[in-house]
Amino acid sequence: MHKLIKIDEKIYAITIYDQKTRYFEGIWRIPEGITYNSYLYLGDEVNILFDTVKRDFCKELIEAIRKVIDPKDIDSVVIHHMEPDHTSGLKDFLEANKWSAEIWSHPLSLKMIKAFYKIDVKFRNLKDLETINIGDEEIRVIHTPWLHWPETIMTYMLNRRILFSGDAFGGYSIPEETTDKILDEGYIRAIRKYLATVIGFYRPWIIKNIEKLDRLHIKPSIIAPVHGKIWVKDPVKIVELYRSWAEAEPINNKIVVIYGTMYGGIENLVNEVVSRLSEKRFNVIV
């Protein structure tokens, strides 16, 4: 199942629903499911697809594209992240495209495409901070390493102020509403779980890359990730959620201490830690 909506006069969001995958990345249990977002820009001079999808769902992606344009009329495909849940359908898409599209991505991605999928493609290296003129719009390239692979990038439409953020600012679940116009605590939990499992190991890089966006004065009116809701109402909220979780700010001053001991040998140490934290007015739960 998929949904096709317009997020701009010239940009469609294609959301694919994945209720089949039980363990995301083969590790993380996701009974709530997950979505994959691709974005289709129909410009005056060039038509661009931002990210494909895993091969299991590529047929649906192509069907959705055909509702608005013939796939062979897509000139470029931007790949923000080479993980197979966004690229294993690339070959099938290019076959529908008659192999006419040029792939735009991080310099590392070309070797990965050849290694993963054994295909030769037309390829454009996207350098950090370069700006690409596409007619009525300009795209700024931002390398955002370790969110959560070394080759991850974001792209930013300067005129429309739309940030295509790749895996960053995404979340688990299959929300009924594609955008953040409806937002509840259940989805906030789905974002937190996604960050903790997918990107949590790279917490320092979350902070570094958000600070990089700040330095570049990137102030998006829309944040368009490849998983979860598209942030059209309050894009600042998702950035601040990611920032606060990456900085490990205690919520309601609460700290949870978890320990295990076979013979009680570390109990005194744990009690001392709890005592010190309590002195600093933390609400400690053991």
mmCIF file of C-alpha atoms in Angstrom:
data_model
loop_
_atom_site.group_PDB
_atom_site.id
_atom_site.type_symbol
_atom_site.label_atom_id
_atom_site.label_comp_id
_atom_site.label_asym_id
_atom_site.label_seq_id
_atom_site.Cartn_x
_atom_site.Cartn_y
_atom_site.Cartn_z
ATOM 1 C CA MET A 1 0.000 0.000 0.000
ATOM 2 C CA HIS A 2 1.188 3.510 -0.700
ATOM 3 C CA LYS A 3 0.077 7.112 -0.486
ATOM 4 C CA LEU A 4 0.840 9.941 -2.918
ATOM 5 C CA ILE A 5 0.484 13.542 -1.742
ATOM 6 C CA LYS A 6 1.701 16.965 -2.822
ATOM 7 C CA ILE A 7 3.913 18.807 -0.349
ATOM 8 C CA ASP A 8 4.649 21.646 -2.769
ATOM 9 C CA GLU A 9 3.350 22.855 -6.115
ATOM 10 C CA LYS A 10 6.057 20.800 -7.856
ATOM 11 C CA ILE A 11 6.898 18.098 -5.311
ATOM 12 C CA TYR A 12 5.102 14.837 -4.574
ATOM 13 C CA ALA A 13 5.765 12.628 -1.568
ATOM 14 C CA ILE A 14 5.383 8.892 -2.151
ATOM 15 C CA THR A 15 4.979 6.937 1.083
ATOM 16 C CA ILE A 16 5.235 3.142 0.996
ATOM 17 C CA TYR A 17 3.749 1.184 3.920
ATOM 18 C CA ASP A 18 5.808 -1.770 5.175
ATOM 19 C CA GLN A 19 3.799 -4.025 7.470
ATOM 20 C CA LYS A 20 5.821 -7.117 6.515
ATOM 21 C CA THR A 21 9.165 -6.389 8.145
ATOM 22 C CA ARG A 22 9.168 -7.677 11.700
ATOM 23 C CA TYR A 23 12.774 -6.826 12.551
ATOM 24 C CA PHE A 24 14.126 -3.598 11.076
ATOM 25 C CA GLU A 25 17.706 -4.037 9.885
ATOM 26 C CA GLY A 26 17.241 -7.656 10.974
ATOM 27 C CA ILE A 27 17.609 -6.587 14.632
ATOM 28 C CA TRP A 28 14.965 -4.182 15.910
ATOM 29 C CA ARG A 29 11.482 -5.562 16.487
ATOM 30 C CA ILE A 30 8.893 -3.216 14.937
ATOM 31 C CA PRO A 31 5.328 -4.508 15.347
ATOM 32 C CA GLU A 32 4.271 -0.909 14.629
ATOM 33 C CA GLY A 33 5.662 -1.155 11.069
ATOM 34 C CA ILE A 34 7.586 1.453 9.111
ATOM 35 C CA THR A 35 7.201 3.662 6.054
ATOM 36 C CA TYR A 36 9.589 4.578 3.248
ATOM 37 C CA ASN A 37 9.338 8.037 1.697
ATOM 38 C CA SER A 38 10.504 9.010 -1.772
ATOM 39 C CA TYR A 39 10.028 12.468 -3.256
ATOM 40 C CA LEU A 40 9.387 13.437 -6.865
ATOM 41 C CA TYR A 41 10.265 16.927 -8.077
ATOM 42 C CA LEU A 42 8.794 17.963 -11.434
ATOM 43 C CA GLY A 43 10.815 20.990 -12.483
ATOM 44 C CA ASP A 44 10.914 23.322 -15.441
ATOM 45 C CA GLU A 45 14.243 21.895 -16.609
ATOM 46 C CA VAL A 46 14.745 18.620 -14.738
ATOM 47 C CA ASN A 47 12.686 15.923 -13.010
ATOM 48 C CA ILE A 48 14.295 14.452 -9.904
ATOM 49 C CA LEU A 49 13.473 11.447 -7.737
ATOM 50 C CA PHE A 50 14.803 11.755 -4.202
ATOM 51 C CA ASP A 51 15.545 8.195 -3.012
ATOM 52 C CA THR A 52 14.152 4.873 -4.169
ATOM 53 C CA VAL A 53 12.997 2.040 -1.913
ATOM 54 C CA LYS A 54 13.795 -1.559 -0.994
ATOM 55 C CA ARG A 55 13.250 -3.954 -3.868
ATOM 56 C CA ASP A 56 10.193 -5.617 -2.282
ATOM 57 C CA PHE A 57 8.292 -2.361 -2.760
ATOM 58 C CA CYS A 58 9.836 -0.939 -5.934
ATOM 59 C CA LYS A 59 6.866 -2.013 -8.064
ATOM 60 C CA GLU A 60 4.616 0.123 -5.856
ATOM 61 C CA LEU A 61 7.001 3.053 -6.143
ATOM 62 C CA ILE A 62 6.960 2.826 -9.939
ATOM 63 C CA GLU A 63 3.155 2.579 -9.949
ATOM 64 C CA ALA A 64 2.937 5.734 -7.849
ATOM 65 C CA ILE A 65 5.370 7.591 -10.108
ATOM 66 C CA ARG A 66 3.335 6.619 -13.166
ATOM 67 C CA LYS A 67 0.325 8.447 -11.710
ATOM 68 C CA VAL A 68 2.109 11.746 -12.345
ATOM 69 C CA ILE A 69 4.934 11.096 -14.841
ATOM 70 C CA ASP A 70 6.450 8.376 -17.009
ATOM 71 C CA PRO A 71 9.463 6.950 -15.097
ATOM 72 C CA LYS A 72 11.625 7.321 -18.204
ATOM 73 C CA ASP A 73 11.171 11.103 -17.945
ATOM 74 C CA ILE A 74 13.013 11.265 -14.624
ATOM 75 C CA ASP A 75 16.419 12.810 -15.255
ATOM 76 C CA SER A 76 18.170 12.312 -11.911
ATOM 77 C CA VAL A 77 17.935 10.190 -8.777
ATOM 78 C CA VAL A 78 19.341 11.624 -5.552
ATOM 79 C CA ILE A 79 20.527 8.974 -3.093
ATOM 80 C CA HIS A 80 20.956 10.328 0.417
ATOM 81 C CA HIS A 81 21.982 7.017 1.959
ATOM 82 C CA MET A 82 23.072 3.719 0.416
ATOM 83 C CA GLU A 83 21.410 1.323 2.856
ATOM 84 C CA PRO A 84 19.389 -1.287 0.911
ATOM 85 C CA ASP A 85 16.031 -0.231 2.349
ATOM 86 C CA HIS A 86 16.430 2.821 0.095
ATOM 87 C CA THR A 87 18.534 1.469 -2.763
ATOM 88 C CA SER A 88 17.873 -2.230 -3.387
ATOM 89 C CA GLY A 89 15.077 -1.185 -5.760
ATOM 90 C CA LEU A 90 17.425 1.059 -7.757
ATOM 91 C CA LYS A 91 18.061 -1.453 -10.536
ATOM 92 C CA ASP A 92 14.333 -2.134 -11.028
ATOM 93 C CA PHE A 93 13.622 1.589 -11.104
ATOM 94 C CA LEU A 94 16.380 2.206 -13.666
ATOM 95 C CA GLU A 95 14.966 -0.545 -15.872
ATOM 96 C CA ALA A 96 11.576 1.219 -15.828
ATOM 97 C CA ASN A 97 13.459 4.452 -16.461
ATOM 98 C CA LYS A 98 15.262 2.934 -19.505
ATOM 99 C CA TRP A 99 18.548 3.636 -17.678
ATOM 100 C CA SER A 100 18.375 7.309 -18.620
ATOM 101 C CA ALA A 101 18.628 8.856 -15.130
ATOM 102 C CA GLU A 102 21.893 10.045 -13.629
ATOM 103 C CA ILE A 103 22.528 9.090 -9.999
ATOM 104 C CA TRP A 104 23.510 11.974 -7.713
ATOM 105 C CA SER A 105 25.113 10.963 -4.435
ATOM 106 C CA HIS A 106 28.109 11.032 -2.114
ATOM 107 C CA PRO A 107 31.433 10.101 -3.770
ATOM 108 C CA LEU A 108 31.528 6.837 -1.782
ATOM 109 C CA SER A 109 28.180 5.719 -3.193
ATOM 110 C CA LEU A 110 29.377 4.749 -6.679
ATOM 111 C CA LYS A 111 31.636 1.972 -5.371
ATOM 112 C CA MET A 112 28.822 0.815 -3.106
ATOM 113 C CA ILE A 113 26.331 0.684 -5.991
ATOM 114 C CA LYS A 114 28.736 -1.463 -7.991
ATOM 115 C CA ALA A 115 29.528 -3.700 -5.008
ATOM 116 C CA PHE A 116 25.925 -4.111 -3.838
ATOM 117 C CA TYR A 117 24.060 -4.376 -7.132
ATOM 118 C CA LYS A 118 26.638 -5.161 -9.850
ATOM 119 C CA ILE A 119 25.367 -2.387 -12.132
ATOM 120 C CA ASP A 120 27.001 0.484 -13.995
ATOM 121 C CA VAL A 121 25.224 3.818 -13.760
ATOM 122 C CA LYS A 122 25.649 7.394 -14.857
ATOM 123 C CA PHE A 123 26.905 9.099 -11.729
ATOM 124 C CA ARG A 124 27.506 12.574 -10.353
ATOM 125 C CA ASN A 125 29.614 13.071 -7.226
ATOM 126 C CA LEU A 126 27.953 15.473 -4.824
ATOM 127 C CA LYS A 127 30.554 17.522 -2.990
ATOM 128 C CA ASP A 128 29.934 18.920 0.446
ATOM 129 C CA LEU A 129 28.351 22.388 0.321
ATOM 130 C CA GLU A 130 28.135 22.557 -3.458
ATOM 131 C CA THR A 131 25.070 24.235 -4.961
ATOM 132 C CA ILE A 132 23.331 22.795 -8.027
ATOM 133 C CA ASN A 133 21.162 24.995 -10.240
ATOM 134 C CA ILE A 134 18.129 23.095 -11.567
ATOM 135 C CA GLY A 135 16.267 25.936 -13.262
ATOM 136 C CA ASP A 136 13.685 27.462 -10.954
ATOM 137 C CA GLU A 137 15.440 26.053 -7.884
ATOM 138 C CA GLU A 138 18.875 25.539 -6.363
ATOM 139 C CA ILE A 139 19.916 22.516 -4.312
ATOM 140 C CA ARG A 140 22.536 22.745 -1.574
ATOM 141 C CA VAL A 141 24.398 19.537 -0.754
ATOM 142 C CA ILE A 142 25.266 18.879 2.880
ATOM 143 C CA HIS A 143 27.415 15.911 3.874
ATOM 144 C CA THR A 144 26.125 14.543 7.195
ATOM 145 C CA PRO A 145 28.418 11.609 8.031
ATOM 146 C CA TRP A 146 27.334 8.883 10.431
ATOM 147 C CA LEU A 147 23.630 9.595 10.266
ATOM 148 C CA HIS A 148 24.085 6.710 10.226
ATOM 149 C CA TRP A 149 26.550 5.556 7.543
ATOM 150 C CA PRO A 150 29.696 7.395 6.388
ATOM 151 C CA GLU A 151 28.197 8.420 3.030
ATOM 152 C CA THR A 152 24.959 9.973 4.293
ATOM 153 C CA ILE A 153 23.999 13.371 2.917
ATOM 154 C CA MET A 154 21.119 15.817 3.023
ATOM 155 C CA THR A 155 19.947 18.128 0.253
ATOM 156 C CA TYR A 156 18.277 21.503 0.733
ATOM 157 C CA MET A 157 16.139 23.392 -1.769
ATOM 158 C CA LEU A 158 17.151 26.988 -1.181
ATOM 159 C CA ASN A 159 14.083 28.743 -2.590
ATOM 160 C CA ARG A 160 11.458 26.394 -1.168
ATOM 161 C CA ARG A 161 13.412 25.779 2.052
ATOM 162 C CA ILE A 162 12.775 22.036 1.892
ATOM 163 C CA LEU A 163 15.330 19.789 3.606
ATOM 164 C CA PHE A 164 15.518 16.209 2.314
ATOM 165 C CA SER A 165 17.102 14.679 5.392
ATOM 166 C CA GLY A 166 17.562 10.986 4.605
ATOM 167 C CA ASP A 167 17.351 8.726 7.662
ATOM 168 C CA ALA A 168 17.713 11.651 10.057
ATOM 169 C CA PHE A 169 14.532 13.088 11.605
ATOM 170 C CA GLY A 170 12.629 9.893 10.791
ATOM 171 C CA GLY A 171 10.531 7.580 12.931
ATOM 172 C CA TYR A 172 8.933 4.146 13.077
ATOM 173 C CA SER A 173 5.206 3.327 12.663
ATOM 174 C CA ILE A 174 2.662 3.699 9.871
ATOM 175 C CA PRO A 175 0.865 6.925 10.768
ATOM 176 C CA GLU A 176 -2.567 7.585 9.268
ATOM 177 C CA GLU A 177 -1.581 11.194 8.572
ATOM 178 C CA THR A 178 1.521 11.507 6.377
ATOM 179 C CA THR A 179 2.525 14.896 7.797
ATOM 180 C CA ASP A 180 2.886 16.346 11.284
ATOM 181 C CA LYS A 181 -0.434 18.191 11.025
ATOM 182 C CA ILE A 182 -1.632 15.483 13.412
ATOM 183 C CA LEU A 183 0.928 14.592 16.071
ATOM 184 C CA ASP A 184 0.407 12.504 19.200
ATOM 185 C CA GLU A 185 2.490 11.038 21.999
ATOM 186 C CA GLY A 186 2.438 7.619 20.329
ATOM 187 C CA TYR A 187 4.329 8.969 17.341
ATOM 188 C CA ILE A 188 6.807 10.812 19.579
ATOM 189 C CA ARG A 189 7.589 7.429 21.185
ATOM 190 C CA ALA A 190 8.028 5.922 17.701
ATOM 191 C CA ILE A 191 10.571 8.635 16.851
ATOM 192 C CA ARG A 192 12.466 8.100 20.095
ATOM 193 C CA LYS A 193 12.592 4.345 19.543
ATOM 194 C CA TYR A 194 13.830 4.891 15.966
ATOM 195 C CA LEU A 195 16.563 7.273 17.067
ATOM 196 C CA ALA A 196 17.686 4.978 19.886
ATOM 197 C CA THR A 197 17.900 1.882 17.683
ATOM 198 C CA VAL A 198 18.973 3.187 14.270
ATOM 199 C CA ILE A 199 21.106 6.249 15.010
ATOM 200 C CA GLY A 200 21.601 6.167 18.776
ATOM 201 C CA PHE A 201 25.128 4.732 18.624
ATOM 202 C CA TYR A 202 26.161 7.870 16.711
ATOM 203 C CA ARG A 203 24.692 10.390 19.156
ATOM 204 C CA PRO A 204 27.709 12.753 18.970
ATOM 205 C CA TRP A 205 27.258 12.899 15.187
ATOM 206 C CA ILE A 206 23.614 13.863 15.567
ATOM 207 C CA ILE A 207 24.721 16.905 17.545
ATOM 208 C CA LYS A 208 27.612 17.701 15.172
ATOM 209 C CA ASN A 209 25.396 17.570 12.106
ATOM 210 C CA ILE A 210 22.589 19.622 13.655
ATOM 211 C CA GLU A 211 25.211 22.210 14.594
ATOM 212 C CA LYS A 212 26.430 22.121 10.990
ATOM 213 C CA LEU A 213 22.902 22.886 9.763
ATOM 214 C CA ASP A 214 22.775 25.764 12.247
ATOM 215 C CA ARG A 215 26.100 27.173 11.015
ATOM 216 C CA LEU A 216 24.829 27.032 7.438
ATOM 217 C CA HIS A 217 21.660 28.890 8.486
ATOM 218 C CA ILE A 218 19.499 26.032 7.221
ATOM 219 C CA LYS A 219 15.997 26.927 8.417
ATOM 220 C CA PRO A 220 13.634 24.577 6.587
ATOM 221 C CA SER A 221 9.941 25.210 6.149
ATOM 222 C CA ILE A 222 9.580 21.460 5.452
ATOM 223 C CA ILE A 223 11.717 18.525 6.607
ATOM 224 C CA ALA A 224 11.273 15.472 4.393
ATOM 225 C CA PRO A 225 12.843 12.297 5.862
ATOM 226 C CA VAL A 226 12.826 8.843 4.276
ATOM 227 C CA HIS A 227 10.943 7.250 7.195
ATOM 228 C CA GLY A 228 7.890 8.453 9.064
ATOM 229 C CA LYS A 229 6.025 11.736 9.028
ATOM 230 C CA ILE A 230 6.921 14.692 6.821
ATOM 231 C CA TRP A 231 7.342 17.841 8.913
ATOM 232 C CA VAL A 232 5.330 20.598 7.228
ATOM 233 C CA LYS A 233 3.703 22.273 10.252
ATOM 234 C CA ASP A 234 6.514 22.473 12.807
ATOM 235 C CA PRO A 235 9.866 21.300 11.381
ATOM 236 C CA VAL A 236 11.731 22.899 14.280
ATOM 237 C CA LYS A 237 10.105 20.394 16.656
ATOM 238 C CA ILE A 238 11.713 17.296 15.148
ATOM 239 C CA VAL A 239 15.159 18.922 15.111
ATOM 240 C CA GLU A 240 14.834 19.902 18.768
ATOM 241 C CA LEU A 241 13.591 16.435 19.731
ATOM 242 C CA TYR A 242 16.619 14.845 18.057
ATOM 243 C CA ARG A 243 18.931 17.397 19.642
ATOM 244 C CA SER A 244 17.581 16.896 23.172
ATOM 245 C CA TRP A 245 17.677 13.097 22.950
ATOM 246 C CA ALA A 246 21.182 13.119 21.488
ATOM 247 C CA GLU A 247 22.332 15.378 24.322
ATOM 248 C CA ALA A 248 20.690 12.923 26.762
ATOM 249 C CA GLU A 249 18.808 15.610 28.643
ATOM 250 C CA PRO A 250 16.946 14.027 31.586
ATOM 251 C CA ILE A 251 13.160 14.165 31.161
ATOM 252 C CA ASN A 252 11.480 15.549 34.287
ATOM 253 C CA ASN A 253 14.894 15.251 35.962
ATOM 254 C CA LYS A 254 14.458 11.465 35.934
ATOM 255 C CA ILE A 255 17.368 9.015 35.777
ATOM 256 C CA VAL A 256 16.933 5.236 35.652
ATOM 257 C CA VAL A 257 19.705 3.097 37.149
ATOM 258 C CA ILE A 258 19.724 -0.513 35.963
ATOM 259 C CA TYR A 259 22.132 -3.024 37.417
ATOM 260 C CA GLY A 260 22.573 -6.739 37.777
ATOM 261 C CA THR A 261 24.638 -8.621 40.323
ATOM 262 C CA MET A 262 25.104 -12.291 41.103
ATOM 263 C CA TYR A 263 26.118 -11.962 44.760
ATOM 264 C CA GLY A 264 25.304 -8.350 45.614
ATOM 265 C CA GLY A 265 28.890 -7.214 45.233
ATOM 266 C CA ILE A 266 28.112 -3.928 43.481
ATOM 267 C CA GLU A 267 25.055 -2.983 45.530
ATOM 268 C CA ASN A 268 27.024 -0.580 47.738
ATOM 269 C CA LEU A 269 28.439 1.127 44.643
ATOM 270 C CA VAL A 270 24.975 1.507 43.129
ATOM 271 C CA ASN A 271 23.641 2.933 46.385
ATOM 272 C CA GLU A 272 26.435 5.501 46.405
ATOM 273 C CA VAL A 273 25.648 6.533 42.816
ATOM 274 C CA VAL A 274 21.950 6.848 43.670
ATOM 275 C CA SER A 275 22.777 8.907 46.759
ATOM 276 C CA ARG A 276 24.990 11.323 44.794
ATOM 277 C CA LEU A 277 22.348 11.764 42.102
ATOM 278 C CA SER A 278 19.626 12.327 44.683
ATOM 279 C CA GLU A 279 21.742 15.040 46.302
ATOM 280 C CA LYS A 280 21.675 16.821 42.942
ATOM 281 C CA ARG A 281 17.866 16.614 43.010
ATOM 282 C CA PHE A 282 17.499 13.970 40.322
ATOM 283 C CA ASN A 283 14.486 11.675 40.511
ATOM 284 C CA VAL A 284 16.307 8.327 40.568
ATOM 285 C CA ILE A 285 14.536 5.077 39.733
ATOM 286 C CA VAL A 286 16.453 1.857 40.405
#
